[in-house]
CSV table of C-alpha atoms and ligand atoms in Angstrom, one decimal:
chain,number,residue,atom,x,y,z
A,562,UNK,CA,-7.7,-14.9,1.4
A,563,UNK,CA,-6.1,-18.3,1.1
A,564,UNK,CA,-3.2,-19.7,3.0
A,565,UNK,CA,-0.9,-19.8,-0.1
A,566,UNK,CA,2.5,-18.2,0.6
A,567,UNK,CA,2.8,-14.7,-0.7
A,568,UNK,CA,5.4,-13.6,-3.2
A,569,UNK,CA,8.5,-11.5,-2.4
A,570,UNK,CA,7.1,-8.2,-3.7
A,571,UNK,CA,3.8,-8.7,-1.8
A,572,UNK,CA,5.7,-9.4,1.4
A,573,UNK,CA,7.9,-6.4,0.8
A,574,UNK,CA,4.9,-4.1,0.8
A,575,UNK,CA,2.6,-5.9,3.4
A,576,UNK,CA,4.6,-8.1,5.7
A,577,UNK,CA,4.8,-7.1,9.4
A,578,UNK,CA,2.2,-4.3,9.0
A,579,UNK,CA,-1.6,-3.9,9.0
A,580,UNK,CA,-3.7,-0.7,9.0
A,581,UNK,CA,-2.9,1.2,12.2
A,582,UNK,CA,-5.2,-0.2,14.9
A,583,UNK,CA,-5.8,3.2,16.5
A,584,UNK,CA,-6.4,5.4,13.4
A,585,UNK,CA,-6.8,3.0,10.4
A,586,UNK,CA,-3.8,4.8,8.8
A,587,UNK,CA,-2.8,2.6,5.9
A,588,UNK,CA,0.9,3.4,5.9
A,589,UNK,CA,3.0,2.5,9.0
A,590,UNK,CA,2.9,5.6,11.2
A,591,UNK,CA,6.1,6.9,12.8
A,592,UNK,CA,5.6,6.1,16.4
A,593,UNK,CA,7.9,8.8,17.7
A,594,UNK,CA,7.3,7.5,21.2
A,595,UNK,CA,9.3,6.3,24.1
A,596,UNK,CA,7.0,4.6,26.7
A,597,UNK,CA,3.7,2.8,26.7
A,598,UNK,CA,1.0,3.0,29.4
A,599,UNK,CA,0.5,-0.3,31.2
A,600,UNK,CA,-3.2,-1.4,31.7
A,601,UNK,CA,-2.4,-2.2,35.4
A,602,UNK,CA,0.3,-3.6,37.6
A,603,UNK,CA,-0.3,-7.2,36.6
A,604,UNK,CA,0.0,-6.2,32.9
A,605,UNK,CA,3.3,-4.5,33.5
A,606,UNK,CA,4.6,-7.5,35.4
A,607,UNK,CA,3.5,-9.9,32.6
A,608,UNK,CA,5.3,-7.8,30.0
A,609,UNK,CA,8.5,-7.7,32.1
A,610,UNK,CA,8.2,-11.5,32.6
A,611,UNK,CA,7.9,-12.0,28.8
A,612,UNK,CA,4.6,-13.8,29.6
A,613,UNK,CA,2.8,-11.4,27.3
A,614,UNK,CA,4.1,-9.6,24.2
A,615,UNK,CA,3.7,-5.8,24.2
A,616,UNK,CA,5.4,-2.5,24.3
A,617,UNK,CA,7.3,-1.3,27.4
A,618,UNK,CA,10.0,1.2,26.3
A,619,UNK,CA,11.4,2.0,22.9
A,620,UNK,CA,15.0,1.0,23.7
A,621,UNK,CA,13.5,-2.5,23.6
A,622,UNK,CA,10.7,-2.3,21.1
A,623,UNK,CA,8.7,0.3,19.3
A,624,UNK,CA,5.8,-0.3,16.9
A,625,UNK,CA,7.4,1.3,13.8
A,626,UNK,CA,10.8,-0.4,14.5
A,627,UNK,CA,9.1,-3.8,15.1
A,628,UNK,CA,7.1,-3.5,11.8
A,629,UNK,CA,10.5,-3.2,10.1
A,630,UNK,CA,12.0,-6.1,12.0
A,631,UNK,CA,9.0,-8.3,11.2
A,632,UNK,CA,9.0,-7.3,7.5
A,633,UNK,CA,12.7,-8.3,7.1
A,634,UNK,CA,12.1,-11.5,9.0
A,635,UNK,CA,9.3,-12.4,6.6
A,636,UNK,CA,11.5,-11.6,3.5
A,637,UNK,CA,14.4,-13.6,4.9
A,638,UNK,CA,12.1,-16.5,6.0
A,639,UNK,CA,13.2,-16.1,9.6
A,640,UNK,CA,11.2,-16.7,12.9
A,641,UNK,CA,12.0,-13.3,14.3
A,642,UNK,CA,14.3,-10.2,13.9
A,643,UNK,CA,15.5,-7.1,15.7
A,644,UNK,CA,16.4,-3.8,14.1
A,645,UNK,CA,19.5,-2.0,15.3
A,646,UNK,CA,21.2,1.3,15.0
A,647,UNK,CA,23.6,0.3,12.2
A,648,UNK,CA,24.9,-2.8,10.4
A,649,UNK,CA,27.9,-2.9,12.7
A,650,UNK,CA,25.6,-2.8,15.7
A,651,UNK,CA,23.7,-5.7,14.2
A,652,UNK,CA,26.9,-7.8,14.0
A,653,UNK,CA,27.6,-7.2,17.7
A,654,UNK,CA,24.0,-8.0,18.5
A,655,UNK,CA,24.1,-11.2,16.5
A,656,UNK,CA,27.3,-12.3,18.4
A,657,UNK,CA,26.2,-11.1,21.9
A,658,UNK,CA,24.0,-14.0,23.0
A,659,UNK,CA,26.6,-16.5,21.7
A,660,UNK,CA,29.9,-15.2,23.0
A,661,UNK,CA,31.8,-14.8,26.3
A,662,UNK,CA,35.3,-14.1,27.3
A,663,UNK,CA,37.8,-16.6,25.7
A,664,UNK,CA,35.3,-17.5,22.9
A,665,UNK,CA,36.1,-17.0,19.2
A,666,UNK,CA,34.4,-16.8,15.8
A,667,UNK,CA,35.7,-18.0,12.5
A,668,UNK,CA,35.1,-15.5,9.7
A,669,UNK,CA,35.8,-15.2,6.0
A,670,UNK,CA,38.9,-13.1,5.1
A,671,UNK,CA,36.7,-11.5,2.4
A,672,UNK,CA,34.5,-9.0,4.3
A,673,UNK,CA,33.8,-5.3,4.4
A,674,UNK,CA,37.0,-3.7,5.8
A,675,UNK,CA,35.1,-2.2,8.8
A,676,UNK,CA,33.9,-5.7,9.8
A,677,UNK,CA,37.5,-7.1,9.5
A,678,UNK,CA,38.6,-4.3,11.9
A,679,UNK,CA,35.6,-4.8,14.2
A,680,UNK,CA,36.4,-8.6,14.4
A,681,UNK,CA,40.2,-8.4,14.5
A,682,UNK,CA,40.6,-5.4,16.9
A,683,UNK,CA,37.5,-4.1,18.7
A,684,UNK,CA,35.9,-7.4,19.8
A,685,UNK,CA,39.2,-8.2,21.6
A,686,UNK,CA,38.1,-5.7,24.3
A,687,UNK,CA,35.2,-8.0,25.1
A,688,UNK,CA,37.6,-11.0,25.4
A,689,UNK,CA,36.3,-12.3,22.1
A,690,UNK,CA,38.5,-13.1,19.1
A,691,UNK,CA,38.3,-14.0,15.5
A,692,UNK,CA,40.2,-16.3,13.1
A,693,UNK,CA,40.0,-15.3,9.5
A,694,UNK,CA,40.1,-18.0,6.8
A,695,UNK,CA,39.6,-18.3,3.1
A,696,UNK,CA,36.1,-19.7,3.0
A,697,UNK,CA,36.7,-21.2,-0.4
A,698,UNK,CA,39.0,-23.6,1.4
A,699,UNK,CA,36.5,-25.7,3.3
A,700,UNK,CA,39.2,-27.8,4.9
A,701,UNK,CA,40.7,-24.7,6.4
A,702,UNK,CA,37.3,-23.6,7.7
A,703,UNK,CA,36.8,-26.9,9.5
A,704,UNK,CA,40.3,-26.8,10.9
A,705,UNK,CA,39.9,-23.3,12.3
A,706,UNK,CA,36.8,-24.2,14.3
A,707,UNK,CA,37.9,-25.3,17.8
A,708,UNK,CA,36.1,-26.0,21.1
A,709,UNK,CA,35.8,-22.3,21.9
A,710,UNK,CA,34.3,-21.3,18.5
A,711,UNK,CA,30.8,-20.0,18.8
A,712,UNK,CA,30.0,-19.0,15.2
A,713,UNK,CA,31.0,-19.0,11.6
A,714,UNK,CA,30.6,-15.7,9.7
A,715,UNK,CA,30.6,-14.7,6.0
A,716,UNK,CA,29.1,-12.3,3.5
A,717,UNK,CA,26.9,-13.7,0.7
A,718,UNK,CA,28.5,-11.3,-1.9
A,719,UNK,CA,31.7,-10.2,-0.4
A,720,UNK,CA,32.4,-6.4,-0.2
A,721,UNK,CA,34.3,-5.1,-2.2
A,722,UNK,CA,35.2,-7.8,-4.8
A,723,UNK,CA,31.7,-9.2,-5.3
A,724,UNK,CA,32.9,-12.8,-4.7
A,725,UNK,CA,30.2,-15.3,-4.0
A,726,UNK,CA,30.2,-17.5,-0.8
A,727,UNK,CA,29.2,-21.1,-0.9
A,728,UNK,CA,26.6,-20.8,1.9
A,729,UNK,CA,25.3,-24.4,1.8
A,730,UNK,CA,28.9,-25.8,2.1
A,731,UNK,CA,29.6,-23.5,5.1
A,732,UNK,CA,26.2,-24.3,6.7
A,733,UNK,CA,27.1,-28.0,6.5
A,734,UNK,CA,30.4,-27.5,8.3
A,735,UNK,CA,28.7,-25.3,11.0
A,736,UNK,CA,26.1,-27.9,11.5
A,737,UNK,CA,28.7,-30.7,11.9
A,738,UNK,CA,30.5,-28.5,14.5
A,739,UNK,CA,27.3,-27.6,16.3
A,740,UNK,CA,27.7,-23.8,15.8
A,741,UNK,CA,25.5,-21.2,14.0
A,742,UNK,CA,26.4,-19.8,10.6
A,743,UNK,CA,25.9,-16.1,10.5
A,744,UNK,CA,25.5,-14.6,7.0
A,745,UNK,CA,25.8,-10.9,6.3
A,746,UNK,CA,23.3,-10.6,3.4
A,747,UNK,CA,23.7,-6.8,3.0
A,748,UNK,CA,25.1,-6.9,-0.6
A,749,UNK,CA,22.7,-9.6,-1.9
A,750,UNK,CA,19.5,-8.7,0.0
A,751,UNK,CA,16.8,-11.4,0.3
A,752,UNK,CA,15.7,-10.6,-3.2
A,753,UNK,CA,18.9,-12.2,-4.6
A,754,UNK,CA,19.6,-14.8,-1.9
A,755,UNK,CA,17.9,-16.2,1.2
A,756,UNK,CA,20.7,-17.6,3.4
A,757,UNK,CA,18.3,-19.3,5.8
A,758,UNK,CA,17.0,-21.5,3.0
A,759,UNK,CA,20.6,-22.5,2.5
A,760,UNK,CA,21.2,-23.5,6.1
A,761,UNK,CA,22.2,-20.2,7.8
A,762,UNK,CA,21.1,-19.7,11.4
A,763,UNK,CA,21.3,-15.9,11.6
A,764,UNK,CA,21.3,-13.3,8.9
A,765,UNK,CA,22.6,-9.8,9.5
A,766,UNK,CA,22.1,-6.7,7.4
A,767,UNK,CA,23.3,-3.2,7.1
A,768,UNK,CA,19.9,-1.6,6.3
A,769,UNK,CA,21.9,1.5,5.4
A,770,UNK,CA,22.5,-0.1,2.0
A,771,UNK,CA,19.9,-1.7,-0.4
A,772,UNK,CA,17.1,-2.2,2.1
A,773,UNK,CA,16.7,1.6,2.5
A,774,UNK,CA,18.2,2.1,-0.8
A,775,UNK,CA,18.8,5.8,-1.1
A,776,UNK,CA,21.3,6.9,1.5
A,777,UNK,CA,19.0,8.3,4.1
A,778,UNK,CA,19.4,5.9,7.0
A,779,UNK,CA,22.0,4.2,9.1
A,780,UNK,CA,20.5,0.9,10.4
A,781,UNK,CA,21.0,-2.8,10.8
A,782,UNK,CA,18.9,-6.0,11.2
A,783,UNK,CA,19.5,-9.4,12.8
A,784,UNK,CA,17.2,-12.1,11.6
A,785,UNK,CA,17.0,-15.5,13.4
A,786,UNK,CA,16.0,-18.6,11.5
A,787,UNK,CA,14.5,-20.0,14.7
A,788,UNK,CA,16.0,-23.4,13.7
A,789,UNK,CA,19.1,-23.7,15.8
A,790,UNK,CA,18.9,-26.0,18.8
A,791,UNK,CA,20.6,-23.8,21.4
A,792,UNK,CA,20.2,-26.5,24.1
A,793,UNK,CA,21.9,-29.3,22.1
A,794,UNK,CA,25.2,-28.5,23.8
A,795,UNK,CA,26.5,-26.5,26.7
A,796,UNK,CA,28.1,-24.0,24.3
A,797,UNK,CA,25.4,-21.3,24.6
A,798,UNK,CA,24.6,-21.0,28.3
A,799,UNK,CA,23.1,-17.5,28.0
A,800,UNK,CA,20.3,-19.1,25.9
A,801,UNK,CA,20.1,-22.6,27.3
A,802,UNK,CA,20.8,-22.1,31.0
A,803,UNK,CA,19.2,-19.8,33.7
A,804,UNK,CA,20.2,-16.3,32.6
A,805,UNK,CA,21.3,-14.2,35.6
A,806,UNK,CA,20.8,-11.0,33.6
A,807,UNK,CA,17.0,-11.8,33.3
A,808,UNK,CA,16.0,-13.1,36.7
A,809,UNK,CA,17.1,-16.7,35.8
A,810,UNK,CA,14.9,-17.1,32.8
A,811,UNK,CA,16.0,-20.1,30.6
A,812,UNK,CA,15.3,-18.6,27.1
A,813,UNK,CA,15.7,-21.9,25.2
A,814,UNK,CA,13.7,-24.1,25.0
A,815,UNK,CA,11.2,-22.0,27.1
A,816,UNK,CA,10.6,-19.5,24.3
A,817,UNK,CA,11.0,-22.0,21.5
A,818,UNK,CA,12.0,-20.6,18.1
A,819,UNK,CA,11.8,-17.0,19.4
A,820,UNK,CA,14.4,-17.6,22.1
A,821,UNK,CA,17.2,-15.8,20.3
A,822,UNK,CA,15.0,-12.9,19.3
A,823,UNK,CA,13.6,-12.4,22.8
A,824,UNK,CA,17.1,-12.7,24.3
A,825,UNK,CA,18.3,-10.0,21.9
A,826,UNK,CA,15.4,-7.7,22.9
A,827,UNK,CA,15.3,-8.4,26.6
A,828,UNK,CA,19.0,-8.4,27.2
A,829,UNK,CA,20.9,-7.2,24.1
A,830,UNK,CA,18.9,-4.1,23.3
A,831,UNK,CA,18.1,-3.5,27.0
A,832,UNK,CA,21.8,-3.4,28.0
A,833,UNK,CA,23.7,-2.5,24.8
A,834,UNK,CA,21.1,0.0,23.6
A,835,UNK,CA,21.9,-0.3,19.9
A,836,UNK,CA,18.4,0.5,19.0
A,837,UNK,CA,17.1,1.7,15.7
A,838,UNK,CA,15.1,4.9,15.8
A,839,UNK,CA,11.5,5.1,14.5
A,840,UNK,CA,12.2,7.6,11.8
A,841,UNK,CA,15.0,5.5,10.4
A,842,UNK,CA,12.7,2.4,10.5
A,843,UNK,CA,10.0,4.3,8.6
A,844,UNK,CA,12.4,5.3,5.8
A,845,UNK,CA,13.7,1.7,5.6
A,846,UNK,CA,10.1,0.4,5.4
A,847,UNK,CA,9.5,2.8,2.5
A,848,UNK,CA,12.7,1.6,0.8
A,849,UNK,CA,11.8,-2.1,1.2
A,850,UNK,CA,8.5,-1.6,-0.7
A,851,UNK,CA,10.5,-1.2,-3.9
A,852,UNK,CA,13.4,-3.5,-3.1
A,853,UNK,CA,12.5,-6.1,-5.7
A,854,UNK,CA,12.1,-3.5,-8.5
A,855,UNK,CA,15.4,-1.8,-7.6
A,856,UNK,CA,17.4,-5.0,-7.3
A,857,UNK,CA,16.2,-6.2,-10.7
A,858,UNK,CA,17.5,-3.0,-12.2
A,859,UNK,CA,20.7,-2.9,-10.1
A,860,UNK,CA,21.8,-6.4,-11.3
A,861,UNK,CA,20.8,-5.8,-14.9
A,862,UNK,CA,22.8,-2.6,-15.0
A,863,UNK,CA,25.8,-4.1,-13.1
A,864,UNK,CA,25.9,-7.0,-15.6
A,865,UNK,CA,26.0,-4.6,-18.6
A,866,UNK,CA,28.6,-2.3,-17.0
A,867,UNK,CA,30.8,-5.3,-16.1
A,868,UNK,CA,30.6,-6.8,-19.6
A,869,UNK,CA,31.4,-3.4,-21.1
A,870,UNK,CA,34.4,-2.9,-18.8
A,871,UNK,CA,35.7,-6.4,-19.4
A,872,UNK,CA,35.9,-5.7,-23.2
A,873,UNK,CA,37.7,-2.4,-22.7
A,874,UNK,CA,41.5,-2.5,-23.5
A,875,UNK,CA,42.1,0.1,-20.7
A,876,UNK,CA,40.9,-2.4,-18.1
A,877,UNK,CA,43.1,-5.1,-16.6
A,878,UNK,CA,40.4,-7.2,-15.0
A,879,UNK,CA,36.8,-7.1,-13.6
A,880,UNK,CA,35.7,-9.1,-10.6
A,881,UNK,CA,32.0,-9.3,-11.2
A,882,UNK,CA,30.8,-12.8,-10.5
A,883,UNK,CA,28.1,-12.5,-13.2
A,884,UNK,CA,30.8,-12.6,-15.9
A,885,UNK,CA,31.3,-15.9,-17.7
A,886,UNK,CA,35.0,-15.5,-17.1
A,887,UNK,CA,34.6,-15.2,-13.3
A,888,UNK,CA,35.8,-18.1,-11.2
A,889,UNK,CA,32.6,-17.6,-9.2
A,890,UNK,CA,30.3,-17.7,-12.2
A,891,UNK,CA,29.1,-21.3,-11.6
A,892,UNK,CA,28.6,-20.6,-7.8
A,893,UNK,CA,26.7,-17.4,-8.6
A,894,UNK,CA,24.1,-19.4,-10.6
A,895,UNK,CA,23.5,-21.5,-7.5
A,896,UNK,CA,23.6,-18.9,-4.7
A,897,UNK,CA,22.3,-15.8,-6.5
A,898,UNK,CA,20.5,-17.1,-9.6
A,899,UNK,CA,18.7,-13.8,-10.3
A,900,UNK,CA,22.0,-11.9,-10.6
A,901,UNK,CA,25.4,-11.5,-9.0
A,902,UNK,CA,24.6,-8.2,-7.2
A,903,UNK,CA,25.8,-4.8,-8.2
A,904,UNK,CA,29.0,-4.4,-6.3
A,905,UNK,CA,32.4,-5.3,-7.8
A,906,UNK,CA,35.9,-4.0,-8.4
A,907,UNK,CA,37.9,-3.5,-11.5
A,908,UNK,CA,41.6,-2.8,-12.1
A,909,UNK,CA,42.6,-0.1,-14.6
A,910,UNK,CA,45.9,-0.4,-16.5
A,911,UNK,CA,48.0,2.2,-14.9
A,912,UNK,CA,47.5,0.9,-11.4
A,913,UNK,CA,46.9,3.0,-8.3
A,914,UNK,CA,47.6,6.4,-10.1
A,915,UNK,CA,45.1,5.7,-12.8
A,916,UNK,CA,42.5,4.6,-10.2
A,917,UNK,CA,42.8,7.9,-8.3
A,918,UNK,CA,42.6,9.9,-11.5
A,919,UNK,CA,39.5,7.9,-12.5
A,920,UNK,CA,37.8,8.7,-9.2
A,921,UNK,CA,38.7,12.4,-9.5
A,922,UNK,CA,37.1,12.6,-13.0
A,923,UNK,CA,33.7,10.9,-12.7
A,924,UNK,CA,30.7,13.1,-12.9
A,925,UNK,CA,27.6,10.9,-12.5
A,926,UNK,CA,29.2,8.5,-10.1
A,927,UNK,CA,29.4,9.8,-6.5
A,928,UNK,CA,32.7,9.3,-4.7
A,929,UNK,CA,31.4,8.1,-1.3
A,930,UNK,CA,32.0,5.5,1.4
A,931,UNK,CA,28.7,3.7,0.8
A,932,UNK,CA,27.0,1.1,-1.4
A,933,UNK,CA,23.6,0.0,-2.3
A,934,UNK,CA,22.3,3.5,-3.2
A,935,UNK,CA,20.0,4.2,-6.2
A,936,UNK,CA,22.9,6.4,-7.3
A,937,UNK,CA,26.1,4.8,-8.8
A,938,UNK,CA,28.9,5.1,-6.3
A,939,UNK,CA,32.7,4.7,-6.6
A,940,UNK,CA,35.5,4.4,-4.1
A,941,UNK,CA,39.1,3.3,-3.8
A,942,UNK,CA,38.7,0.6,-1.1
A,943,UNK,CA,42.4,0.2,-0.2
A,944,UNK,CA,42.8,3.8,0.9
A,945,UNK,CA,39.3,4.1,2.5
A,946,UNK,CA,36.9,1.3,3.5
A,947,UNK,CA,39.7,-1.2,3.8
A,948,UNK,CA,42.4,1.2,4.9
A,949,UNK,CA,43.0,-0.2,8.4
A,950,UNK,CA,43.9,-3.6,6.9
A,951,UNK,CA,47.5,-4.8,6.3
A,952,UNK,CA,48.5,-5.0,2.6
A,953,UNK,CA,48.1,-8.8,2.9
A,954,UNK,CA,44.6,-8.5,4.4
A,955,UNK,CA,43.7,-6.0,1.7
A,956,UNK,CA,44.7,-8.5,-1.0
A,957,UNK,CA,42.9,-11.4,0.8
A,958,UNK,CA,39.8,-9.2,1.1
A,959,UNK,CA,39.8,-8.4,-2.6
A,960,UNK,CA,40.8,-4.8,-2.1
A,961,UNK,CA,44.3,-4.4,-3.5
A,962,UNK,CA,45.6,-0.9,-4.3
A,963,UNK,CA,45.1,-1.2,-8.0
A,964,UNK,CA,41.3,-1.6,-8.0
A,965,UNK,CA,38.3,0.7,-7.6
A,966,UNK,CA,35.0,-0.5,-6.2
A,967,UNK,CA,31.8,0.3,-8.0
A,968,UNK,CA,28.3,0.1,-6.6
A,969,UNK,CA,26.1,0.3,-9.7
A,970,UNK,CA,22.9,2.3,-9.3
A,971,UNK,CA,19.6,2.2,-11.2
A,972,UNK,CA,20.2,5.2,-13.5
A,973,UNK,CA,20.1,4.7,-17.3
A,974,UNK,CA,22.9,2.3,-18.0
A,975,UNK,CA,24.1,4.2,-21.0
A,976,UNK,CA,24.7,7.2,-18.8
A,977,UNK,CA,26.6,5.1,-16.3
A,978,UNK,CA,28.8,3.6,-19.0
A,979,UNK,CA,29.4,7.1,-20.6
A,980,UNK,CA,30.6,8.5,-17.3
A,981,UNK,CA,33.0,5.7,-16.8
A,982,UNK,CA,34.2,6.0,-20.4
A,983,UNK,CA,35.0,9.7,-20.1
A,984,UNK,CA,36.7,9.3,-16.7
A,985,UNK,CA,38.8,6.4,-18.0
A,986,UNK,CA,39.9,8.4,-21.0
A,987,UNK,CA,41.3,11.1,-18.7
A,988,UNK,CA,42.7,8.5,-16.2
A,989,UNK,CA,44.6,6.6,-18.8
A,990,UNK,CA,45.6,9.5,-21.1
B,2011,PLP,C1,28.8,-5.8,3.8
B,2011,PLP,C2,28.6,-4.8,4.9
B,2011,PLP,N1,28.2,-5.2,6.2
B,2011,PLP,C3,28.1,-4.3,7.2
B,2011,PLP,C4,28.4,-3.0,7.0
B,2011,PLP,C5,28.3,-2.1,8.2
B,2011,PLP,O1,27.1,-1.4,8.1
B,2011,PLP,P1,26.8,0.1,8.8
B,2011,PLP,O2,27.7,1.0,8.0
B,2011,PLP,O3,25.4,0.2,8.6
B,2011,PLP,O4,27.2,0.0,10.2
B,2011,PLP,C6,28.8,-2.5,5.8
B,2011,PLP,C7,29.2,-1.1,5.6
B,2011,PLP,O5,29.6,-0.7,4.6
B,2011,PLP,C8,28.9,-3.4,4.7
B,2011,PLP,O6,29.3,-3.0,3.5
């Protein structure tokens, strides 16, 4: 073996894992286990002091779950990662070390509807708040960041419209303001985009989507780049000052580029308990082995479906950023050069009523509130995933009432198009 860096597909199969040290099992075993026997009292104390890395209790770390976290860290080019019980849990876990009562985040107005609700409503109960801005307006982003802002948050490919975010431009602003950029890379996956290489500090995932890839798991991941200097200001006391929740340990710089990851395990998972289960981690590890192959087909199919839809006289517009006509086409070449993802919306002539009829008449597509499955999926975002938003927020998020969202699967593309064609015929008759 040489030290040359391994390619994406090699890492997707091997990173974070080795043959099981106890049995030699080649595949990562499901360690359906809660607690781990200490060698002696000194060993136990060293583990609790973070002086030695090892397993204590599965709310914190578990061998199968850590294999997944380490694999995703490798794929994203991060220093460390933690796996969580859902994508939404990962978002809270990413914010937890950074925030405190009275602190805020600045987030893109184009996000998954559930995230907009989490940020506009639920985090208020922790004393946190969020200001939403159009991240295409870099001046507005800069202006929104104030002395209490602790992070900037965006999605690489925004759900549901498939709009592409200018990650390097946002990273520059975050850098200038001394705050981390958090990128939700769920809809792109590291196969299409590696936000850390573009300047992101933290990457979050809903592993529920493409990482697992077949609708079997609810899970999330937080990856830390290990590059942010948490001690450069007094903005992040939980990381840079003695932490009362961990017998006064100063996580950064003591734990170097693993400070955020260790904090997330030792305090975040310990006290919030948003832990992924070993069975879920195992399914996601299986899914990731074929991530590159699947994403290649997802984007190829999505491009063909979007081009077919755009030419169809029954269609008003298609938001796929891979289309030459898209205002995001140029940016897509820079941010996601291998393809603009497989998630987008389109508007049918006939508005809301036609959309509903279309959804009721598809046969191959599944009408579900999910994305990133091998199966093609369809939903009317405004009345479902983005329902809790005001009409203005729905429009800003790219989910107006006259569009349907497609998550294009990896079936034969001719069958995907044929299904849309027959359902559109009925919807616009
Ligand atoms: C882009 C994006 N981020 C995060 C989430 C939340 O993930 P989960 O459903 O795993 O909590 C979703 C869910 O649809 C999503 O689409």
